[in-house]
Tab-separated table of C-alpha atoms and ligand atoms in Angstrom:
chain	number	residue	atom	x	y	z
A	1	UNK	CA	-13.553	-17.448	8.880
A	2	UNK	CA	-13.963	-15.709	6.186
A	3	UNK	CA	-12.838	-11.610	6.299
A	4	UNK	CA	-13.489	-8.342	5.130
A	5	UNK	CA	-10.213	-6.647	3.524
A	6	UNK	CA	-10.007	-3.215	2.420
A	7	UNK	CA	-6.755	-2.768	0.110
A	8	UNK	CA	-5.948	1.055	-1.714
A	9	UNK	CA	-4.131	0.735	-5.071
A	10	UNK	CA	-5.170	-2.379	-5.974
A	11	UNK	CA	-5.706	-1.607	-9.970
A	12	UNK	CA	-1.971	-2.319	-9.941
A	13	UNK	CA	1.453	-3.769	-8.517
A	14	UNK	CA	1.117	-5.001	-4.408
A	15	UNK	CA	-2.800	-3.951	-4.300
A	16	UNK	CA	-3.924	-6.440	-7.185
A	17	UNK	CA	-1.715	-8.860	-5.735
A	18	UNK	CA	-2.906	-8.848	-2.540
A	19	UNK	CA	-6.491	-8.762	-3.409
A	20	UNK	CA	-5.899	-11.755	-5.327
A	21	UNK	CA	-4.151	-13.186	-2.075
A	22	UNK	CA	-6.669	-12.313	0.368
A	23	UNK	CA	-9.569	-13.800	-2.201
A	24	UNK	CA	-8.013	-16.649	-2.564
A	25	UNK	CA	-7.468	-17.452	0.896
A	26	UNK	CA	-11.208	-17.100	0.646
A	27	UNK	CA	-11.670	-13.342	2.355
A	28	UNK	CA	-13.887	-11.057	0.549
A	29	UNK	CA	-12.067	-7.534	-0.708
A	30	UNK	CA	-13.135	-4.229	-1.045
A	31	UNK	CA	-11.048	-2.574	-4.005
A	32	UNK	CA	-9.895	0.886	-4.722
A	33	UNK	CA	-7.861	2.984	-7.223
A	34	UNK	CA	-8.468	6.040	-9.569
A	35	UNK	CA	-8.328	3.393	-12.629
A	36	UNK	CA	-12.210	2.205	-12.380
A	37	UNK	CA	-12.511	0.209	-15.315
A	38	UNK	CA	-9.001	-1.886	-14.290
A	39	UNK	CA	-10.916	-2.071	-10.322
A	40	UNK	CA	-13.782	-4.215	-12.782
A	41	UNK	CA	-11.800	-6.615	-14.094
A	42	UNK	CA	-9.957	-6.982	-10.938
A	43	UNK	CA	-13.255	-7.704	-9.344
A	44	UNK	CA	-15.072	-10.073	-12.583
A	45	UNK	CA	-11.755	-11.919	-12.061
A	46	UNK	CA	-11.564	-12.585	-8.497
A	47	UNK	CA	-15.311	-13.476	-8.681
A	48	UNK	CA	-15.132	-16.003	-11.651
A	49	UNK	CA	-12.173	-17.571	-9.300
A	50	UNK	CA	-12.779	-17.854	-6.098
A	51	UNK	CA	-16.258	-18.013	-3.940
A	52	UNK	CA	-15.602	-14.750	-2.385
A	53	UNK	CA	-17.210	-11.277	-3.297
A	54	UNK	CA	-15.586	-8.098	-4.650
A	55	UNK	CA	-16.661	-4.360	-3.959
A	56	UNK	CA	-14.816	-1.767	-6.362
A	57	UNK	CA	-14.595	1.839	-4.744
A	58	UNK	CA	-12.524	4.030	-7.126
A	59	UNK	CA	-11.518	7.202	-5.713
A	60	UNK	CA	-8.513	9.315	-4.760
A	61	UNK	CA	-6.697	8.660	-1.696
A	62	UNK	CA	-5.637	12.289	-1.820
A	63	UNK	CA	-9.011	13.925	-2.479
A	64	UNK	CA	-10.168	13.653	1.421
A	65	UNK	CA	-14.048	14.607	0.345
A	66	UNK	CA	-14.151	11.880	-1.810
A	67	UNK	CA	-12.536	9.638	0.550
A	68	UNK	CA	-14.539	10.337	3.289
A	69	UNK	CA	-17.804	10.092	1.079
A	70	UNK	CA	-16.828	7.017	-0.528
A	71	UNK	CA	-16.137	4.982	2.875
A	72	UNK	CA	-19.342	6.586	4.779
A	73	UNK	CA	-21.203	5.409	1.929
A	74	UNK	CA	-19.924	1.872	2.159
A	75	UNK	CA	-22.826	-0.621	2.023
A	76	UNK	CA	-23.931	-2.011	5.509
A	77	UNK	CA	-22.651	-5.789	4.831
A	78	UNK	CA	-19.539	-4.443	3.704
A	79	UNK	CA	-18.708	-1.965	7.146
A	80	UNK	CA	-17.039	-4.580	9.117
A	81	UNK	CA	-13.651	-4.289	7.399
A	82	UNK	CA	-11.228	-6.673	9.306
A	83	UNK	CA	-8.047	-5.241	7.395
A	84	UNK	CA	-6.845	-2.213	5.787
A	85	UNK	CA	-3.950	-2.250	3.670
A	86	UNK	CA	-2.900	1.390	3.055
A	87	UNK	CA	-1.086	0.412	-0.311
A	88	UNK	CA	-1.848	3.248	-2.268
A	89	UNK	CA	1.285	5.441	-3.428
A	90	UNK	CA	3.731	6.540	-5.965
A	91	UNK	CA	7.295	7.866	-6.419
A	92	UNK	CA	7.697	10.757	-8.820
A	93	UNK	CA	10.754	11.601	-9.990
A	94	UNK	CA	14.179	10.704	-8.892
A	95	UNK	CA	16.357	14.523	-9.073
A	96	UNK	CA	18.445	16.705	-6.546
A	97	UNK	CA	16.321	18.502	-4.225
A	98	UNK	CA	17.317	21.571	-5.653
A	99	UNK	CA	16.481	19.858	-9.450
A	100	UNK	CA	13.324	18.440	-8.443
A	101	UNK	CA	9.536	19.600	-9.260
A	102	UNK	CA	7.485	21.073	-6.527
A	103	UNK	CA	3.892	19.333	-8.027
A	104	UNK	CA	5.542	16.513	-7.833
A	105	UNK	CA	6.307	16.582	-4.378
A	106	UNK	CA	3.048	17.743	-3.504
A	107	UNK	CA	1.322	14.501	-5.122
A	108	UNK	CA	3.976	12.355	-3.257
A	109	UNK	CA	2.833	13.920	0.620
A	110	UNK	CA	-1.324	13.976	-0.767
A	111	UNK	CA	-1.226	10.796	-1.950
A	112	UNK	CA	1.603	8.730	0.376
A	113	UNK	CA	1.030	10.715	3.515
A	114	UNK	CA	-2.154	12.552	3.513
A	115	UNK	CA	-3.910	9.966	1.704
A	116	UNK	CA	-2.922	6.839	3.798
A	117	UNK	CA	-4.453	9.075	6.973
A	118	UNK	CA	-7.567	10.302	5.302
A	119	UNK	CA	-8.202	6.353	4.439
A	120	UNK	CA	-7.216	5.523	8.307
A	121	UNK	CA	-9.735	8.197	9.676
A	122	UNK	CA	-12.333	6.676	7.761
A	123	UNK	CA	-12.191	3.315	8.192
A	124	UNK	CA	-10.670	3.344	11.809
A	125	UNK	CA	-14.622	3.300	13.363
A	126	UNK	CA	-15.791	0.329	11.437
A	127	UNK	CA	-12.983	-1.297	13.460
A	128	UNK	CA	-13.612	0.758	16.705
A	129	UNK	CA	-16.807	-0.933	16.525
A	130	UNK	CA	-15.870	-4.044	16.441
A	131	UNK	CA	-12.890	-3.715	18.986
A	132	UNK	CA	-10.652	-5.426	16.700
A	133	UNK	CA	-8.591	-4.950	13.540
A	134	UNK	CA	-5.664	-4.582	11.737
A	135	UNK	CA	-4.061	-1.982	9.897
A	136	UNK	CA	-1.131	-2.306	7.206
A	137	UNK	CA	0.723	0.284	6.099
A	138	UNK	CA	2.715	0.165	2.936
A	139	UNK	CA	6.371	1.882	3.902
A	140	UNK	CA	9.310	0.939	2.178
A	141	UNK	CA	13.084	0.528	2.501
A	142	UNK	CA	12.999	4.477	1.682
A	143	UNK	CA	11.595	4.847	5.094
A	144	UNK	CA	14.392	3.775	6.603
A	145	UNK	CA	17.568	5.211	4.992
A	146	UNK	CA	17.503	8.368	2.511
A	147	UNK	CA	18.965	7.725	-0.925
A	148	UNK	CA	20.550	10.394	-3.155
A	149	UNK	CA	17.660	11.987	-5.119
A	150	UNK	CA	15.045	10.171	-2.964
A	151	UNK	CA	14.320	13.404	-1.337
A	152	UNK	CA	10.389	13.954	-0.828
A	153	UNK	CA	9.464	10.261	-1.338
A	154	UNK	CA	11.882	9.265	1.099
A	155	UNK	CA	10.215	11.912	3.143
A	156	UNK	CA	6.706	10.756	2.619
A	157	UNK	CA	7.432	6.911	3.717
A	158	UNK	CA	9.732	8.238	6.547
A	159	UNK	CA	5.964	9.474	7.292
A	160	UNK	CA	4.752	6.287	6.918
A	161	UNK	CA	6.733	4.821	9.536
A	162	UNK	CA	6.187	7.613	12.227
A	163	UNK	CA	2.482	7.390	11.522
A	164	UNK	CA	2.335	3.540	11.886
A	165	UNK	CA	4.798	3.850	14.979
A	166	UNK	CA	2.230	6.713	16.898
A	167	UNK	CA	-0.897	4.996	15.238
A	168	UNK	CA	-0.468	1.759	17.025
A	169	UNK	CA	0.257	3.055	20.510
A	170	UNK	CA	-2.700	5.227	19.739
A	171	UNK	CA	-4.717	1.974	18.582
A	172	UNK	CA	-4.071	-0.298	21.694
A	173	UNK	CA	-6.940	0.793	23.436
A	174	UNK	CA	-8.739	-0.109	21.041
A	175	UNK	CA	-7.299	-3.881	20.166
A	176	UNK	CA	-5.974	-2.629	16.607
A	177	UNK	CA	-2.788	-4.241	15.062
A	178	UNK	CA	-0.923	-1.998	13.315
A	179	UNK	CA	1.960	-3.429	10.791
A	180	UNK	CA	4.188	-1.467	8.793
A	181	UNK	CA	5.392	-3.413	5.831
A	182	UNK	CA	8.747	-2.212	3.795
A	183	UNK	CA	9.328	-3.067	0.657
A	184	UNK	CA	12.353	-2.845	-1.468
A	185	UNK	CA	13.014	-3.138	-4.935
A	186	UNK	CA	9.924	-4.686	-6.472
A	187	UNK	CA	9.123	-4.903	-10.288
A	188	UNK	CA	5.479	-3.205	-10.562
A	189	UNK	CA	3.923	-0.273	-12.505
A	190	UNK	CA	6.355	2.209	-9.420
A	191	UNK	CA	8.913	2.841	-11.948
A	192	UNK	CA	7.259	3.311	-14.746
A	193	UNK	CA	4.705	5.727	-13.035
A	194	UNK	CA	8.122	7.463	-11.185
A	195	UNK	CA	9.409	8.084	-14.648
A	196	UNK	CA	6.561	8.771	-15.805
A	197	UNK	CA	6.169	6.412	-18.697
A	198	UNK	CA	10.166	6.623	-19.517
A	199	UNK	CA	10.070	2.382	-19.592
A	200	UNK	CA	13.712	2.165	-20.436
A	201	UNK	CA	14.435	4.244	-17.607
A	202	UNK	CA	11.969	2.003	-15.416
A	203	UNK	CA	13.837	-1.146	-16.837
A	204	UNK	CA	17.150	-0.271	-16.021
A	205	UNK	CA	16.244	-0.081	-12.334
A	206	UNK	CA	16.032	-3.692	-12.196
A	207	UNK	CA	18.924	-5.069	-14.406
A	208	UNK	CA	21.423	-7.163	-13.002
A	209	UNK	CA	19.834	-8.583	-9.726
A	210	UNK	CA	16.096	-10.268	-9.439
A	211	UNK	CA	13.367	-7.991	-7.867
A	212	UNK	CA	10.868	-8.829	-5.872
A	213	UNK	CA	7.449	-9.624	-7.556
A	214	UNK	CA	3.818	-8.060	-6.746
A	215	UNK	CA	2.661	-11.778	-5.575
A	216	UNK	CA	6.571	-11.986	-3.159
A	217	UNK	CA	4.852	-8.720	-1.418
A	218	UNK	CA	1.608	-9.663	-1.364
A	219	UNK	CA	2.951	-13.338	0.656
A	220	UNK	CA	3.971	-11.169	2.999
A	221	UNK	CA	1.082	-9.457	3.824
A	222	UNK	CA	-0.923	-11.774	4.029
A	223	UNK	CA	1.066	-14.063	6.647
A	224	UNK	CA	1.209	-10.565	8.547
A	225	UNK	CA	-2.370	-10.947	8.500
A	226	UNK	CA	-2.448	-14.972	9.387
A	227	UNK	CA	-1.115	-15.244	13.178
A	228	UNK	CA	-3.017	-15.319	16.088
A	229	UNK	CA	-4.798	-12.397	17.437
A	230	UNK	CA	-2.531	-11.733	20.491
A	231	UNK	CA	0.303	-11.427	18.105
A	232	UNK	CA	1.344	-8.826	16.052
A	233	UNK	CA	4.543	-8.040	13.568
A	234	UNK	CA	4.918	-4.056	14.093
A	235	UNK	CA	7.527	-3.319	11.009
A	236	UNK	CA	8.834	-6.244	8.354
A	237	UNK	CA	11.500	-5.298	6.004
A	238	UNK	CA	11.821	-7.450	2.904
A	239	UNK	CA	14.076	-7.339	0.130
A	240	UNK	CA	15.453	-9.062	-2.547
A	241	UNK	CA	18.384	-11.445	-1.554
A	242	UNK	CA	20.764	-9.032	-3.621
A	243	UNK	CA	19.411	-5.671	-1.733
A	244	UNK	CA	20.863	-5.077	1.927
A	245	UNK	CA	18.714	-1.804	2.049
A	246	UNK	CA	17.773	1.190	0.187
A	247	UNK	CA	21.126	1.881	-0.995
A	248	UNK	CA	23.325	-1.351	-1.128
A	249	UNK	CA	22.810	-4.197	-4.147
A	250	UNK	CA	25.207	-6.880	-5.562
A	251	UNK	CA	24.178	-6.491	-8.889
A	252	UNK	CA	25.496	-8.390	-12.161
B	1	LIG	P1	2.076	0.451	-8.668
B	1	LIG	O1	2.354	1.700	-9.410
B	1	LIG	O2	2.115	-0.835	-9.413
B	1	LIG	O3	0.672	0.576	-7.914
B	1	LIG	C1	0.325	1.748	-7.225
B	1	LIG	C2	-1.156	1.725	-6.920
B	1	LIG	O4	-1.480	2.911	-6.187
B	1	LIG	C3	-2.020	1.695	-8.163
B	1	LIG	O5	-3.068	0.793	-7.983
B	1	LIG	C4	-2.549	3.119	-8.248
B	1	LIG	O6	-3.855	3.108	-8.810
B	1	LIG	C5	-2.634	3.488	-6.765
B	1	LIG	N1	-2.689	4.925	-6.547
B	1	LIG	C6	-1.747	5.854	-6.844
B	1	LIG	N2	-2.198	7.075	-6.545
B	1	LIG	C7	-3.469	6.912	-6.061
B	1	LIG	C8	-4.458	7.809	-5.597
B	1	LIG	N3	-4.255	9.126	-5.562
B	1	LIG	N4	-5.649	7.303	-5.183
B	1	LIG	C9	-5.873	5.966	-5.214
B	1	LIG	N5	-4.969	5.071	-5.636
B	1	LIG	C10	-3.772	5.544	-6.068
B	1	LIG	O7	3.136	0.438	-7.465
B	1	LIG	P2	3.445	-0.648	-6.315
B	1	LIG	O8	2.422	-1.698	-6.265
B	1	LIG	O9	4.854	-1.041	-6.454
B	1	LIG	O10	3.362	0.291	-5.027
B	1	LIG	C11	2.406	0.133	-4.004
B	1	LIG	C12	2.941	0.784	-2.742
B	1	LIG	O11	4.156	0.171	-2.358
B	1	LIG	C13	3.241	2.272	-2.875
B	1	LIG	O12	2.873	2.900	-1.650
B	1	LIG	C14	4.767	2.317	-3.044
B	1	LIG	O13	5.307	3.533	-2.598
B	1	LIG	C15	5.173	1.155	-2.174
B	1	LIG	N6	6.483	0.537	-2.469
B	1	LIG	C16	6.789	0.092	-3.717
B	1	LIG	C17	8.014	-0.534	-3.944
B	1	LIG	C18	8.447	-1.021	-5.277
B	1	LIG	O14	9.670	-1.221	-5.491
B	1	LIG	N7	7.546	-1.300	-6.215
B	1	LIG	C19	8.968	-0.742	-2.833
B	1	LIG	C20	8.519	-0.207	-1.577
B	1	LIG	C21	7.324	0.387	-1.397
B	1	LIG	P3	-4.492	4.200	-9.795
B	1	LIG	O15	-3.371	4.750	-10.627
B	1	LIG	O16	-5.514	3.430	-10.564
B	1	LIG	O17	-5.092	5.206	-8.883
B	2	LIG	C1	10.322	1.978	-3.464
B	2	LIG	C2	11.701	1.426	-3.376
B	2	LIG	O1	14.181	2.004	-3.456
B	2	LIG	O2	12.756	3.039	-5.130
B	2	LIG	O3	9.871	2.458	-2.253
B	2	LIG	O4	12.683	3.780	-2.862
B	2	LIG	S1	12.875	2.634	-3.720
């Protein structure tokens, strides 16, 4: 049966991917992102594909106004949103705490942390509603383990992971799955935004072992989304076969 899925970030990297996914498997996607014209073509392409429908709703995760505007003004066929993928987020930087830049920071906890719960809040009572649902929540290996210079965004996605962990017990009243998926090293627009357009810098994070791709990621999430409705994977780690975690490669 077909779904509704509700994926943040999707004018780039995991999000495109996984709208892609989901409208291929036939499930119709609501799309957001700051980048409005790139949430268009998303949509014109998914609709020229596949015989599913496309809603663009640009906005910023961090701005919680315009969040909480943009999902109360969600039109009525569109309100019973099956999924959520909080995928929305950014790295920026890499530098000693001490080194590092305090705006920085304070996009990485709006956007990562804030962000993912003003999303939550506002979509939770579509789901409520419908006593079912399923929320994933982008984390990342740098929820798990703290790298050198990984400071605030390892902070942020250690956030992640607490907030998934407390949302679902908070959820199971209310029949809510609650995954948190965990990347690691995956070759999407993250490095070039955390470097903040430095490509060569971005490049050189992936030399010598093969990254995940956007589509890899966006597998993933979807089968997280594909198993029976009694079932439910909590936390998925998935990594390249040359990445152990978020500080150990074999690279060539
Ligand atoms: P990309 O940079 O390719 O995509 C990030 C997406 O997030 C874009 O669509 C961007 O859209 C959106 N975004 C950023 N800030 C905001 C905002 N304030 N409001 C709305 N949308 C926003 O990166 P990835 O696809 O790789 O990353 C997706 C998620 O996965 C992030 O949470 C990241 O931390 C996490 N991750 C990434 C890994 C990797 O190696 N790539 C590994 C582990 C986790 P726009 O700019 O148009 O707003
Ligand atoms: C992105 C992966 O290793 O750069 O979350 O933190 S890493």
């Amino acid at each position: 049966m077909s779904k509704i899925v509700f994926i943040t970030g999707a004018t780039s990297g995991f999000g495109a991917a996984c709208a892609l996914r989901f409208a291929e498997e036939g499930h119709n996607v609501i799309i957001n992102g700051r980048r409005a014209s790139r949430l268009e073509e998303l949509q014109k392409r998914i609709e020229d594909n596949f015989s599913v429908r496309a809603l663009c709703l640009p906005f910023d995760v961090s701005k919680r106004s315009e969040v909480l505007k943009a999902i109360q003004h969600i039109p009525e066929d569109w309100r019973a949103i099956d999924i959520l993928v909080n995928n929305a987020g950014l790295a920026l930087g890499r530098s000693y705490f001490d080194e590092a830049d305090i705006d920085d920071w304070d996009t990485m906890l709006d956007t990562n942390v804030k962000g993912l719960l003003y999303v939550s809040k506002a979509v939770l009572p579509f789901m409520i509603e419908q006593h079912k649902g399923h929320i994933i929540n982008l984390g990342s290996v740098a929820a798990k383990q703290v790298y050198e210079k990984g400071n605030v965004y390892c902070a942020s996605k250690f956030a992640v992971e607490a907030i998934s962990q407390s949302m679902r017990i908070d959820m199971l009243r209310h029949n809510i799955k609650v995954t948190a998926v965990h990347p690691g090293a995956a070759e999407t627009e993250f490095s070039v935004v955390r470097f903040k357009g430095d490509t060569e810098q971005a490049d050189a994070i992936y030399k010598g072992f093969k990254p995940l791709t956007a589509k890899d990621v966006a597998d993933v999430i979807y089968y997280c989304t594909t198993l029976p409705g009694h079932v439910c994977i909590n936390d998925l780690v998935v990594c390249p076969v040359q990445q152990a975690d978020g500080i150990y490669f074999h690279k060539k």
